[in-house]
Coordinates of N, CA, C and O in Angstrom, one line a residue:
X814 N 163.9 140.4 137.8 CA 163.2 141.2 136.6 C 161.8 140.1 136.6 O 162.3 138.8 136.4
X815 N 161.0 140.5 135.6 CA 159.9 139.1 135.3 C 160.4 138.9 134.1 O 160.2 138.1 133.8
X816 N 161.9 138.9 133.2 CA 162.3 138.7 132.5 C 163.5 137.9 132.9 O 163.5 136.4 132.6
X817 N 164.2 138.4 133.7 CA 165.0 136.6 134.3 C 164.6 135.8 134.5 O 165.5 134.7 134.6
X818 N 163.2 136.0 135.7 CA 162.6 134.9 136.5 C 162.0 134.3 135.0 O 161.7 132.6 135.7
X819 N 162.2 134.5 134.1 CA 160.9 133.6 132.9 C 159.6 133.9 133.5 O 158.7 133.4 132.9
X820 N 158.9 134.7 134.0 CA 157.5 134.7 134.1 C 157.0 135.3 133.0 O 156.1 135.4 132.7
X821 N 158.0 136.7 132.8 CA 157.0 137.4 131.3 C 157.5 136.1 130.1 O 155.7 136.4 129.8
X822 N 157.3 135.0 130.2 CA 157.7 134.5 128.8 C 156.6 133.4 129.5 O 155.8 132.8 128.4
X823 N 156.6 132.9 130.6 CA 154.8 132.4 130.8 C 153.7 132.9 131.0 O 152.8 132.1 130.4
X824 N 153.8 134.5 131.2 CA 152.8 135.4 131.3 C 152.3 134.8 129.6 O 151.1 135.5 129.2
X825 N 153.6 135.2 128.6 CA 153.4 135.6 127.6 C 152.3 134.1 127.0 O 151.2 134.6 126.2
X826 N 152.7 132.8 127.2 CA 152.1 131.7 126.3 C 150.7 131.5 127.1 O 150.4 131.2 126.6
X827 N 150.8 131.9 128.6 CA 149.3 131.9 128.4 C 148.3 132.6 128.4 O 146.9 132.4 128.0
X828 N 148.8 134.4 128.0 CA 148.2 134.6 127.4 C 147.2 134.6 126.0 O 146.5 134.5 125.5
X829 N 148.1 134.0 125.6 CA 148.4 133.1 124.0 C 147.3 132.7 123.8 O 146.3 132.5 123.3
X830 N 147.9 131.5 124.7 CA 146.8 130.5 124.9 C 145.6 130.6 125.1 O 144.1 130.3 124.4
X831 N 145.0 131.7 125.9 CA 143.8 132.2 126.0 C 143.2 132.9 124.6 O 141.2 132.5 124.6
X832 N 144.1 133.9 124.0 CA 142.9 134.2 122.9 C 143.1 133.4 122.2 O 142.0 133.2 121.1
X833 N 143.5 132.1 122.0 CA 143.5 131.0 121.0 C 141.8 130.3 121.7 O 141.3 130.2 120.9
X834 N 142.0 130.3 122.4 CA 140.9 129.2 123.1 C 139.4 130.3 123.3 O 138.9 129.4 123.0
X835 N 139.6 131.7 123.5 CA 138.4 132.8 123.4 C 138.8 133.3 122.7 O 139.2 135.0 123.6
X836 N 138.8 133.6 121.8 CA 139.0 134.4 120.2 C 138.0 135.7 120.4 O 137.2 135.5 120.5
X837 N 138.6 136.9 120.5 CA 137.2 138.2 120.3 C 136.9 138.8 121.7 O 136.2 139.7 122.0
X838 N 137.6 138.2 122.6 CA 137.8 139.0 124.1 C 138.5 140.1 124.1 O 139.8 140.3 123.8
X839 N 138.0 141.1 125.3 CA 138.5 141.9 125.5 C 139.8 141.9 126.8 O 139.7 140.6 127.1
X840 N 140.9 142.4 127.3 CA 141.8 141.9 128.4 C 141.4 142.1 129.3 O 141.2 140.9 130.3
X841 N 140.2 142.5 130.0 CA 139.6 142.3 130.9 C 138.9 140.9 130.8 O 138.8 140.5 132.1
X842 N 137.9 140.6 129.8 CA 137.6 139.2 130.0 C 138.4 138.5 129.8 O 138.2 137.2 130.1
X843 N 139.7 138.3 129.0 CA 140.9 137.5 129.5 C 140.9 137.4 130.5 O 141.4 136.5 131.0
X844 N 141.5 138.9 131.4 CA 141.9 138.5 132.5 C 140.9 137.5 133.7 O 141.1 136.8 134.7
X845 N 139.7 137.7 133.5 CA 138.3 137.0 134.3 C 137.9 136.0 134.0 O 138.2 135.2 134.8
X846 N 138.5 135.6 132.8 CA 138.4 133.4 132.7 C 140.0 133.3 132.9 O 139.5 132.0 133.2
X847 N 140.4 134.2 132.9 CA 142.0 133.7 133.3 C 142.3 133.8 135.0 O 143.1 132.9 135.6
X848 N 141.3 134.2 135.3 CA 142.2 134.2 137.0 C 142.9 135.0 137.2 O 143.6 134.7 138.2
X849 N 143.8 136.3 136.8 CA 144.5 137.2 136.4 C 144.1 138.9 136.5 O 142.9 138.6 136.2
X850 N 145.1 139.2 136.8 CA 145.2 140.8 136.9 C 144.8 140.6 135.5 O 146.1 140.3 134.6
X851 N 144.1 141.8 135.6 CA 143.6 142.3 133.8 C 144.4 143.1 133.1 O 144.8 143.0 132.2
X852 N 145.5 143.8 134.0 CA 146.3 144.8 133.7 C 148.3 143.6 133.0 O 148.3 144.4 132.2
X853 N 148.2 142.7 134.1 CA 148.9 141.6 133.6 C 148.4 141.3 131.8 O 149.9 140.9 131.0
X854 N 147.2 140.7 131.6 CA 146.9 140.5 130.1 C 147.3 141.4 129.6 O 147.7 141.2 128.5
X855 N 147.1 142.5 129.7 CA 146.7 143.9 128.9 C 148.6 144.2 128.2 O 148.6 145.0 127.7
X856 N 149.1 144.2 129.3 CA 150.6 144.2 129.4 C 151.7 143.3 127.9 O 151.5 143.9 127.5
X857 N 150.5 142.1 128.4 CA 151.7 141.0 128.0 C 150.8 141.0 126.1 O 151.7 140.5 125.0
X858 N 149.6 141.8 125.5 CA 149.0 141.5 124.4 C 149.6 142.6 123.6 O 149.8 141.7 122.4
X859 N 149.8 143.8 123.9 CA 151.0 144.5 122.6 C 151.7 143.9 122.7 O 152.7 143.4 121.2
X860 N 152.8 143.2 123.8 CA 154.2 142.2 123.3 C 153.6 141.7 122.1 O 154.9 141.0 121.2
X861 N 152.5 140.6 122.1 CA 152.5 139.3 121.5 C 151.9 139.8 120.1 O 152.1 138.7 119.0
X862 N 151.2 141.1 119.5 CA 150.7 141.8 119.0 C 152.6 142.4 118.0 O 151.8 142.0 116.8
X863 N 153.2 142.0 118.5 CA 154.4 142.8 118.4 C 155.4 141.7 117.1 O 155.9 141.9 116.5
X864 N 154.8 140.4 118.0 CA 155.6 139.5 117.4 C 154.7 138.2 116.9 O 155.2 137.6 115.9
X865 N 153.8 139.1 116.4 CA 152.6 138.5 115.6 C 152.1 138.1 116.0 O 151.0 137.0 114.9
X866 N 152.0 137.4 116.9 CA 151.2 136.1 117.3 C 149.5 136.5 118.0 O 148.6 135.8 117.5
X867 N 149.1 138.1 117.9 CA 147.4 138.0 118.2 C 147.4 139.4 117.2 O 148.8 139.9 117.1
X868 N 146.2 140.1 117.1 CA 145.8 141.3 116.4 C 144.8 141.7 117.3 O 143.9 140.8 117.6
X869 N 144.6 143.3 117.1 CA 143.4 143.9 117.8 C 142.5 144.0 116.0 O 142.9 144.0 115.3
X870 N 141.5 143.4 116.6 CA 139.9 143.8 115.1 C 139.2 143.7 116.0 O 138.1 142.9 117.0
X871 N 138.3 145.0 116.6 CA 137.2 145.6 117.1 C 136.9 145.8 118.2 O 137.9 146.0 118.7
X872 N 135.9 146.1 118.5 CA 136.0 146.4 120.1 C 134.3 146.5 120.7 O 133.6 145.8 119.6
X873 N 134.3 146.3 121.7 CA 133.1 145.9 122.8 C 133.1 146.5 123.9 O 134.1 147.0 124.5
X874 N 131.4 146.8 124.3 CA 131.4 147.8 125.6 C 131.2 146.8 126.2 O 130.4 145.5 126.3
X875 N 132.2 147.0 127.2 CA 132.5 146.1 128.5 C 132.0 147.2 129.9 O 132.7 147.9 130.2
X876 N 131.4 147.0 130.7 CA 131.1 147.8 131.6 C 131.1 148.9 131.5 O 131.3 149.6 132.5
X877 N 130.0 149.4 130.6 CA 130.1 150.5 129.8 C 131.0 151.3 129.1 O 131.4 152.4 128.5
X878 N 132.3 150.8 129.5 CA 133.1 150.9 128.3 C 133.8 150.6 127.3 O 133.9 149.4 127.5
X879 N 134.4 151.2 126.2 CA 134.6 150.0 124.6 C 136.1 149.8 125.0 O 136.5 150.2 125.7
X880 N 136.2 148.9 124.8 CA 137.2 147.6 124.9 C 138.2 146.8 123.6 O 137.2 146.7 122.7
X881 N 139.1 147.1 123.3 CA 139.4 146.4 122.2 C 139.9 145.2 122.2 O 139.9 144.9 122.9
X882 N 139.1 144.1 121.2 CA 139.1 142.6 121.0 C 140.3 142.1 120.6 O 140.7 143.0 119.6
X883 N 140.4 141.1 121.1 CA 142.0 140.5 120.7 C 141.8 139.2 119.8 O 140.8 138.0 120.2
X884 N 142.5 138.8 118.9 CA 142.0 137.1 117.9 C 143.6 137.0 117.7 O 144.7 137.6 117.8
X885 N 143.5 135.6 117.7 CA 144.8 135.4 117.2 C 145.8 135.3 115.8 O 144.1 135.8 114.8
X886 N 146.5 135.5 116.1 CA 147.1 135.8 113.9 C 146.3 135.1 113.2 O 147.1 133.7 113.3

């Protein structure tokens, strides 16, 4: 499983680092900057939000659709 392999924790650390490096980006933009699948980023962000490490604030239109912006908590 992703949890047993340590992959979950690694992905969470990488996404948190990316949000700190590029505050205010959307999951789509973070995935592009990190060069990983945007859905992996989108799955980790709510987990990090529950842990109190990131927060949602604002939206931005990207590729014609409105996306949530993510910030360090």
